[in-house]
Coordinates of C-alpha atoms in Angstrom, one line a residue:
X300 CA -83.7 -5.8 9.3
X301 CA -80.8 -7.1 7.1
X302 CA -78.4 -4.6 8.7
X303 CA -79.4 -5.8 12.1
X304 CA -79.0 -9.4 11.2
X305 CA -75.6 -8.8 9.6
X306 CA -74.4 -6.9 12.7
X307 CA -75.7 -9.6 15.0
X308 CA -74.0 -12.3 12.9
X309 CA -70.7 -10.4 12.9
X310 CA -70.9 -10.0 16.7
X311 CA -71.8 -13.7 17.2
X312 CA -68.9 -15.0 15.3
X313 CA -66.5 -12.4 16.7
X314 CA -67.4 -13.5 20.2
X315 CA -66.7 -17.1 19.1
X316 CA -63.3 -16.0 17.8
X317 CA -62.5 -14.3 21.1
X318 CA -63.5 -17.4 23.1
X319 CA -61.3 -19.7 20.9
X320 CA -58.5 -17.1 21.1
X321 CA -58.7 -17.5 24.8
X322 CA -58.2 -21.2 24.4
X323 CA -54.7 -20.6 23.3
X324 CA -53.9 -19.4 26.8
X325 CA -55.3 -22.8 27.9
X326 CA -52.9 -24.5 25.5
X327 CA -50.0 -22.5 26.9
X328 CA -50.8 -23.2 30.6
X329 CA -51.6 -26.8 30.0
X330 CA -48.1 -27.2 28.4
X331 CA -46.4 -25.0 31.1
X332 CA -47.9 -27.1 33.9
X333 CA -46.8 -30.4 32.2
X334 CA -43.2 -29.7 31.1
X335 CA -40.3 -29.5 33.5
X336 CA -39.5 -26.1 35.1
X337 CA -36.6 -25.5 32.8
X338 CA -38.9 -25.4 29.7
X339 CA -41.9 -23.4 31.1
X340 CA -40.9 -20.0 29.5
X341 CA -40.5 -21.8 26.1
X342 CA -44.0 -23.2 26.4
X343 CA -45.5 -19.7 26.9
X344 CA -43.5 -18.1 24.1
X345 CA -44.1 -20.8 21.6
X346 CA -47.9 -20.6 21.8
X347 CA -48.0 -16.8 21.4
X348 CA -45.5 -16.7 18.6
X349 CA -47.0 -19.7 16.8
X350 CA -50.4 -17.9 16.9
X351 CA -48.8 -14.7 15.5
X352 CA -47.1 -16.6 12.6
X353 CA -50.4 -18.5 12.0
X354 CA -52.4 -15.2 11.7
X355 CA -50.1 -13.7 9.1
X356 CA -49.9 -16.9 7.0
X357 CA -53.6 -17.8 7.2
X358 CA -54.5 -14.2 6.3
X359 CA -52.2 -14.1 3.2
X360 CA -52.4 -17.7 2.1
X361 CA -54.2 -20.3 4.2
X362 CA -57.7 -18.8 4.1
X363 CA -57.5 -18.5 0.3
X364 CA -56.4 -22.2 0.0
X365 CA -59.4 -23.3 2.0
X366 CA -62.1 -20.9 0.8
X367 CA -60.8 -19.5 -2.5
X368 CA -61.1 -15.9 -1.5
X369 CA -58.6 -13.5 0.1
X370 CA -58.3 -10.1 1.7
X371 CA -55.9 -8.2 -0.7
X372 CA -58.7 -5.8 -1.7
X373 CA -59.7 -2.3 -0.5
X374 CA -61.1 -1.7 2.9
X375 CA -64.4 -0.6 1.5
X376 CA -64.9 -4.1 0.2
X377 CA -63.8 -5.6 3.5
X378 CA -66.4 -3.7 5.6
X379 CA -69.3 -5.1 3.6
X380 CA -71.9 -6.9 5.8
X381 CA -70.4 -5.3 8.9
X382 CA -67.1 -6.9 8.1
X383 CA -68.6 -10.4 8.5
X384 CA -66.0 -12.0 6.2
X385 CA -63.2 -10.5 8.3
X386 CA -64.5 -11.8 11.6
X387 CA -65.2 -15.2 10.0
X388 CA -61.5 -15.2 9.1
X389 CA -60.7 -14.4 12.7
X390 CA -62.9 -17.2 14.0
X391 CA -61.5 -19.8 11.5
X392 CA -57.9 -18.6 12.1
X393 CA -58.2 -19.5 15.8
X394 CA -59.0 -23.1 14.6
X395 CA -56.0 -23.1 12.2
X396 CA -53.7 -21.8 14.9
X397 CA -54.8 -24.7 17.2
X398 CA -52.8 -27.0 14.9
X399 CA -49.3 -25.7 15.9
X400 CA -50.5 -25.3 19.5
X401 CA -51.4 -29.0 19.6
X402 CA -48.1 -30.0 18.0
X403 CA -46.2 -27.8 20.5
X404 CA -47.2 -30.1 23.4
X405 CA -45.9 -33.2 21.7
X406 CA -42.5 -31.9 20.7
X407 CA -41.9 -29.9 24.0
X408 CA -38.5 -29.8 25.8
X409 CA -36.3 -30.7 22.8
X410 CA -37.4 -28.9 19.7
X411 CA -35.6 -26.0 18.2
X412 CA -37.6 -22.7 18.1
X413 CA -37.1 -21.3 14.6
X414 CA -37.6 -24.6 12.7
X415 CA -40.9 -25.1 14.5
X416 CA -42.0 -21.6 13.3
X417 CA -41.1 -22.6 9.7
X418 CA -43.2 -25.8 10.2
X419 CA -46.1 -23.7 11.5
X420 CA -46.0 -21.5 8.4
X421 CA -46.2 -24.4 6.0
X422 CA -48.8 -26.3 8.0
X423 CA -51.2 -23.3 8.5
X424 CA -50.5 -22.0 5.0
X425 CA -51.1 -25.3 3.2
X426 CA -51.3 -28.6 5.0
X427 CA -54.3 -27.8 7.2
X428 CA -56.3 -25.5 4.9
X429 CA -56.0 -28.0 2.0
X430 CA -58.0 -30.6 4.1
X431 CA -60.2 -27.8 5.6
X432 CA -61.3 -26.8 2.1
X433 CA -62.2 -30.4 1.2
X434 CA -64.5 -30.9 4.2
X435 CA -65.9 -27.4 4.7
X436 CA -65.8 -25.9 1.2
X437 CA -66.5 -28.9 -1.1
X438 CA -63.1 -28.8 -2.8
X439 CA -62.2 -31.4 -5.4
X440 CA -65.6 -33.0 -5.2
X441 CA -64.5 -35.3 -2.4
X442 CA -67.7 -34.7 -0.3
X443 CA -69.8 -35.4 -3.4
X444 CA -67.9 -38.6 -3.9
X445 CA -68.4 -39.7 -0.3
X446 CA -72.1 -38.8 -0.5
X447 CA -72.5 -40.8 -3.8
X448 CA -70.7 -43.8 -2.2
X449 CA -72.4 -43.8 1.2
X450 CA -75.5 -41.7 1.0
X451 CA -74.3 -38.8 3.2
X452 CA -71.4 -36.4 3.2
X453 CA -68.6 -36.6 5.8
X454 CA -69.9 -34.6 8.7
X455 CA -67.6 -32.7 11.0
X456 CA -69.5 -29.8 12.6
X457 CA -66.7 -28.3 14.7
X458 CA -63.5 -30.1 13.8
X459 CA -63.0 -33.4 15.6
X460 CA -61.1 -34.5 12.5
X461 CA -60.5 -31.3 10.5
X462 CA -58.7 -29.6 13.5
X463 CA -58.0 -32.1 16.2
X464 CA -57.2 -35.4 14.4
X465 CA -55.2 -33.5 11.8
X466 CA -53.2 -31.7 14.5
X467 CA -52.6 -34.9 16.5
X468 CA -51.5 -37.0 13.5
X469 CA -49.2 -34.2 12.2
X470 CA -47.7 -34.1 15.8
X471 CA -47.1 -37.9 15.7
X472 CA -44.9 -37.5 12.7
X473 CA -43.0 -34.7 14.4
X474 CA -42.6 -36.6 17.6
X475 CA -41.3 -39.8 15.8
X476 CA -38.8 -37.8 13.8
X477 CA -37.6 -35.9 16.9
X478 CA -37.1 -38.9 19.1
X479 CA -37.5 -39.1 22.9
X480 CA -36.1 -36.6 25.3
X481 CA -32.5 -37.3 26.5
X482 CA -32.4 -40.1 29.0
X483 CA -36.1 -40.7 28.9
X484 CA -35.7 -44.3 27.9
X485 CA -32.4 -45.8 29.2
X486 CA -30.5 -48.7 27.6
X487 CA -31.1 -50.9 30.6
X488 CA -34.9 -50.7 29.9
X489 CA -35.6 -48.2 32.8
X490 CA -37.5 -45.0 32.2
X491 CA -37.0 -41.5 33.7
X492 CA -40.3 -40.3 35.0
X493 CA -41.1 -36.6 34.3
X494 CA -44.2 -35.8 36.4
X495 CA -46.1 -32.5 35.7
X496 CA -44.1 -29.6 37.1
X497 CA -47.1 -27.6 38.2
X498 CA -50.5 -29.2 38.7
X499 CA -52.3 -25.8 39.4
X500 CA -51.1 -24.4 36.1
X501 CA -52.0 -27.6 34.3
X502 CA -55.5 -27.4 35.8
X503 CA -55.8 -23.7 34.9
X504 CA -55.0 -24.5 31.3
X505 CA -57.6 -27.3 31.2
X506 CA -60.3 -25.0 32.6
X507 CA -59.5 -22.2 30.1
X508 CA -59.8 -24.7 27.3
X509 CA -63.0 -26.1 28.6
X510 CA -64.7 -22.7 28.8
X511 CA -63.4 -21.6 25.4
X512 CA -64.6 -24.8 23.8
X513 CA -68.2 -23.7 24.1
X514 CA -67.2 -20.9 21.6
X515 CA -65.3 -23.5 19.5
X516 CA -68.4 -25.7 19.2
X517 CA -71.5 -23.5 19.6
X518 CA -70.2 -20.7 17.4
X519 CA -69.3 -23.1 14.6
X520 CA -72.9 -22.4 13.5
X521 CA -71.3 -19.2 12.2
X522 CA -74.6 -17.3 12.1
X523 CA -77.0 -16.4 14.9
X524 CA -80.1 -18.1 13.3
X525 CA -78.3 -21.5 13.2
X526 CA -77.3 -21.5 16.9
X527 CA -78.3 -24.7 18.7
X528 CA -78.6 -25.3 22.4
X529 CA -78.1 -29.0 21.6
X530 CA -74.5 -28.3 20.7
X531 CA -73.9 -26.6 24.0
X532 CA -75.4 -29.4 26.1
X533 CA -73.7 -32.1 24.1
X534 CA -70.4 -30.4 24.7
X535 CA -71.1 -30.3 28.4
X536 CA -72.1 -33.9 28.6
X537 CA -69.1 -35.1 26.6
X538 CA -66.8 -33.0 28.8
X539 CA -68.1 -34.6 32.1
X540 CA -68.1 -38.0 30.5
X541 CA -64.5 -37.7 29.6
X542 CA -63.7 -36.4 33.1
X543 CA -65.4 -39.2 35.0
X544 CA -63.9 -41.9 32.7
X545 CA -60.4 -40.5 33.1
X546 CA -60.8 -40.2 36.9
X547 CA -61.7 -43.9 37.1
X548 CA -59.3 -45.3 34.5
X549 CA -56.5 -42.9 35.6
X550 CA -56.9 -43.9 39.3
X551 CA -57.4 -40.3 40.5
X552 CA -54.3 -39.0 38.7
X553 CA -54.8 -35.2 38.4
X554 CA -53.0 -35.1 35.0
X555 CA -55.5 -37.6 33.6
X556 CA -58.5 -36.0 35.4
X557 CA -57.7 -32.6 33.7
X558 CA -57.1 -34.1 30.3
X559 CA -60.2 -36.2 30.4
X560 CA -62.6 -33.4 29.7
X561 CA -60.5 -32.3 26.8
X562 CA -60.6 -35.8 25.3
X563 CA -64.4 -35.7 25.6
X564 CA -64.6 -32.3 24.0
X565 CA -62.3 -33.2 21.2
X566 CA -64.5 -36.3 20.4
X567 CA -67.8 -34.5 20.5
X568 CA -66.9 -31.7 18.1
X569 CA -67.9 -33.6 14.9
X570 CA -71.3 -34.7 15.9
X571 CA -72.2 -32.2 18.6
X572 CA -75.0 -30.8 16.4
X573 CA -76.6 -34.3 15.8
X574 CA -76.3 -36.4 18.9
X575 CA -78.6 -36.9 21.9
X576 CA -77.0 -35.7 25.1
X577 CA -76.8 -39.2 26.4
X578 CA -75.0 -40.2 23.2
X579 CA -72.5 -37.3 23.8
X580 CA -72.0 -38.5 27.3
X581 CA -71.0 -42.0 26.0
X582 CA -68.8 -40.5 23.3
X583 CA -67.0 -38.4 25.9
X584 CA -66.6 -41.4 28.3
X585 CA -65.1 -43.5 25.6
X586 CA -62.7 -40.7 24.7
X587 CA -61.6 -40.4 28.3
X588 CA -60.8 -44.1 28.5
X589 CA -59.1 -44.0 25.1
X590 CA -56.8 -41.2 26.2
X591 CA -55.8 -42.8 29.5
X592 CA -55.2 -46.2 27.9
X593 CA -53.3 -45.0 24.9
X594 CA -51.2 -42.3 26.7
X595 CA -50.0 -45.0 29.0
X596 CA -49.3 -47.4 26.2
X597 CA -47.4 -44.9 24.0
X598 CA -45.3 -43.7 26.8
X599 CA -44.5 -47.0 28.6
X600 CA -44.8 -49.8 26.1
X601 CA -44.1 -48.2 22.7
X602 CA -41.6 -45.6 24.1
X603 CA -43.1 -42.7 22.0
X604 CA -42.2 -39.6 24.0
X605 CA -45.2 -37.4 23.2
X606 CA -44.9 -35.1 26.2
X607 CA -48.5 -33.9 26.6
X608 CA -50.0 -37.0 24.9
X609 CA -51.3 -34.9 22.0
X610 CA -51.5 -37.9 19.6
X611 CA -53.8 -39.9 22.0
X612 CA -55.7 -36.7 23.0
X613 CA -56.2 -35.0 19.7
X614 CA -55.2 -37.6 17.1
X615 CA -57.0 -40.7 18.4
X616 CA -59.9 -39.0 20.3
X617 CA -60.4 -36.7 17.2
X618 CA -60.6 -39.8 14.9
X619 CA -63.0 -41.5 17.4
X620 CA -65.1 -38.3 17.3
X621 CA -65.3 -38.4 13.5
X622 CA -66.4 -42.1 13.6
X623 CA -68.7 -41.6 16.6
X624 CA -70.7 -39.0 14.7
X625 CA -71.6 -41.8 12.3
X626 CA -72.9 -43.9 15.2
X627 CA -74.5 -41.6 17.7
X628 CA -75.7 -39.2 15.1
X629 CA -78.0 -41.8 13.6
X630 CA -81.7 -41.6 14.3
X631 CA -81.7 -45.2 15.6
X632 CA -79.2 -44.0 18.3
X633 CA -81.3 -41.0 19.3
X634 CA -79.6 -38.6 16.9
X635 CA -80.9 -36.3 14.2
X636 CA -79.7 -38.5 11.3
X637 CA -78.2 -37.3 8.0
X638 CA -74.9 -39.1 8.5
X639 CA -73.6 -42.5 7.5
X640 CA -71.1 -44.7 9.4
X641 CA -69.2 -45.5 6.2
X642 CA -69.0 -41.8 5.2
X643 CA -67.6 -40.9 8.6
X644 CA -65.1 -43.7 8.4
X645 CA -63.9 -42.6 4.9
X646 CA -63.6 -38.9 5.9
X647 CA -61.8 -39.7 9.1
X648 CA -59.3 -42.0 7.3
X649 CA -58.6 -39.3 4.7
X650 CA -57.9 -36.7 7.4
X651 CA -55.6 -39.1 9.3
X652 CA -53.7 -40.1 6.2
X653 CA -53.3 -36.6 4.9
X654 CA -52.1 -35.3 8.3
X655 CA -49.6 -38.1 8.9
X656 CA -48.2 -37.6 5.4
X657 CA -48.0 -33.9 5.9
X658 CA -46.3 -34.2 9.3
X659 CA -43.7 -36.6 8.0
X660 CA -43.0 -34.5 4.9
X661 CA -42.8 -31.1 6.6
X662 CA -40.8 -32.2 9.7
X663 CA -38.7 -34.8 7.7
X664 CA -37.7 -32.0 5.3
X665 CA -36.8 -29.6 8.1
X666 CA -34.8 -32.4 9.9
X667 CA -32.8 -33.1 6.8
X668 CA -32.1 -29.5 5.8
X669 CA -31.7 -27.5 9.1
X670 CA -32.3 -29.9 12.0
X671 CA -35.2 -30.1 14.5
X672 CA -33.5 -30.8 17.9
X673 CA -31.7 -28.7 20.4
X674 CA -28.2 -29.9 21.0
X675 CA -27.6 -32.3 23.9
X676 CA -26.1 -29.4 26.0
X677 CA -29.0 -27.1 25.2
X678 CA -31.6 -29.8 26.1
X679 CA -29.8 -30.5 29.4
X680 CA -29.8 -26.8 30.2
X681 CA -33.4 -26.4 29.2
X682 CA -35.2 -24.5 26.4
X683 CA -35.8 -21.5 28.7
X684 CA -32.1 -20.6 29.1
X685 CA -30.9 -22.0 25.7
X686 CA -33.5 -20.1 23.6
X687 CA -34.9 -17.3 25.8
X688 CA -32.0 -16.6 28.2
X689 CA -34.3 -16.6 31.3
X690 CA -36.0 -19.1 33.6
X691 CA -39.7 -18.9 34.6
X692 CA -38.6 -18.1 38.2
X693 CA -35.1 -16.7 38.3
X694 CA -33.3 -17.8 41.5
X695 CA -32.2 -14.4 42.5
X696 CA -33.5 -11.0 41.6
X697 CA -31.2 -8.2 40.4
X698 CA -30.6 -5.5 43.0
X699 CA -30.7 -2.9 40.3

């Protein structure tokens, strides 16, 4: 019976890892459909190579930072429990690799390729797993301190704060240090509009992310006996809440409509195992409104050129999700309880502060030492030709 359970658990978390791996295709196509045509190849290459760098670094360093164990042992040790620890690594790696995938959308169209890969290595090797270990592996007694202070530990079931807010707030530091794209905000106060280059690809990216997210959330149970249909339905309700709110607030704009469900899903991760489905619907709807409002504000009023709006989408909606778990997770709000509003506030603030500091230090150091931006000429030509020497759709085919 034990062998069957171990095999079932290994398969369960492996399927979750595969579903979240598929989400990286969603990140790629969401970025491809949003950036200008001269930067589409770069969007695709960045996501795949960032994932590859993340895998090596998280395997050798990051997983050990977060969980205190590594894989530099014999294969006979690794195959114990049907290799469950290995597939657990695979699943958690797909979360870790989401951080550079999130950042990629914010710094698109003007960031140099190799400095970003160096940043990925540092972030996935240390910045992210350091906070991951605090929340999900009781490091440094922080969770015990929060529980003593507020009566409950900081609860983040599937990473509203640990993954999304951390990724979004690191990205904000990178975006601020990079500065806006050339000619985006002109001296006379006018702005150059850069509408999405390909709505079908943007929509495809959104749909891939939506489907994969059910692996992201449901499989966060990590073993088959802890699976909960509540998590699945709460994810669904938050997704549609975000969609409908973004539809209304965004006045039918397809870019907002396809980011709305992602905002809802980001926000519901933390409390998806606690909330009532109607609470999840409300959390998703607030996230959809938050994304539309803050994306517009950052781009137009504050002149922060966050290309895909990753700070509003992941940074702010992730922080909202962490706090919302302390509201809609309460029994008085129809939830299962076991959380405290104050505890959620403290944990969320710690994640935001650590991520912003990490982003500013990592990208600030790289900017000072080797530089972050493409040259003016390279940016004008586009990252596709400047870095990869080919466009997404070459104007003429070779006759050879």
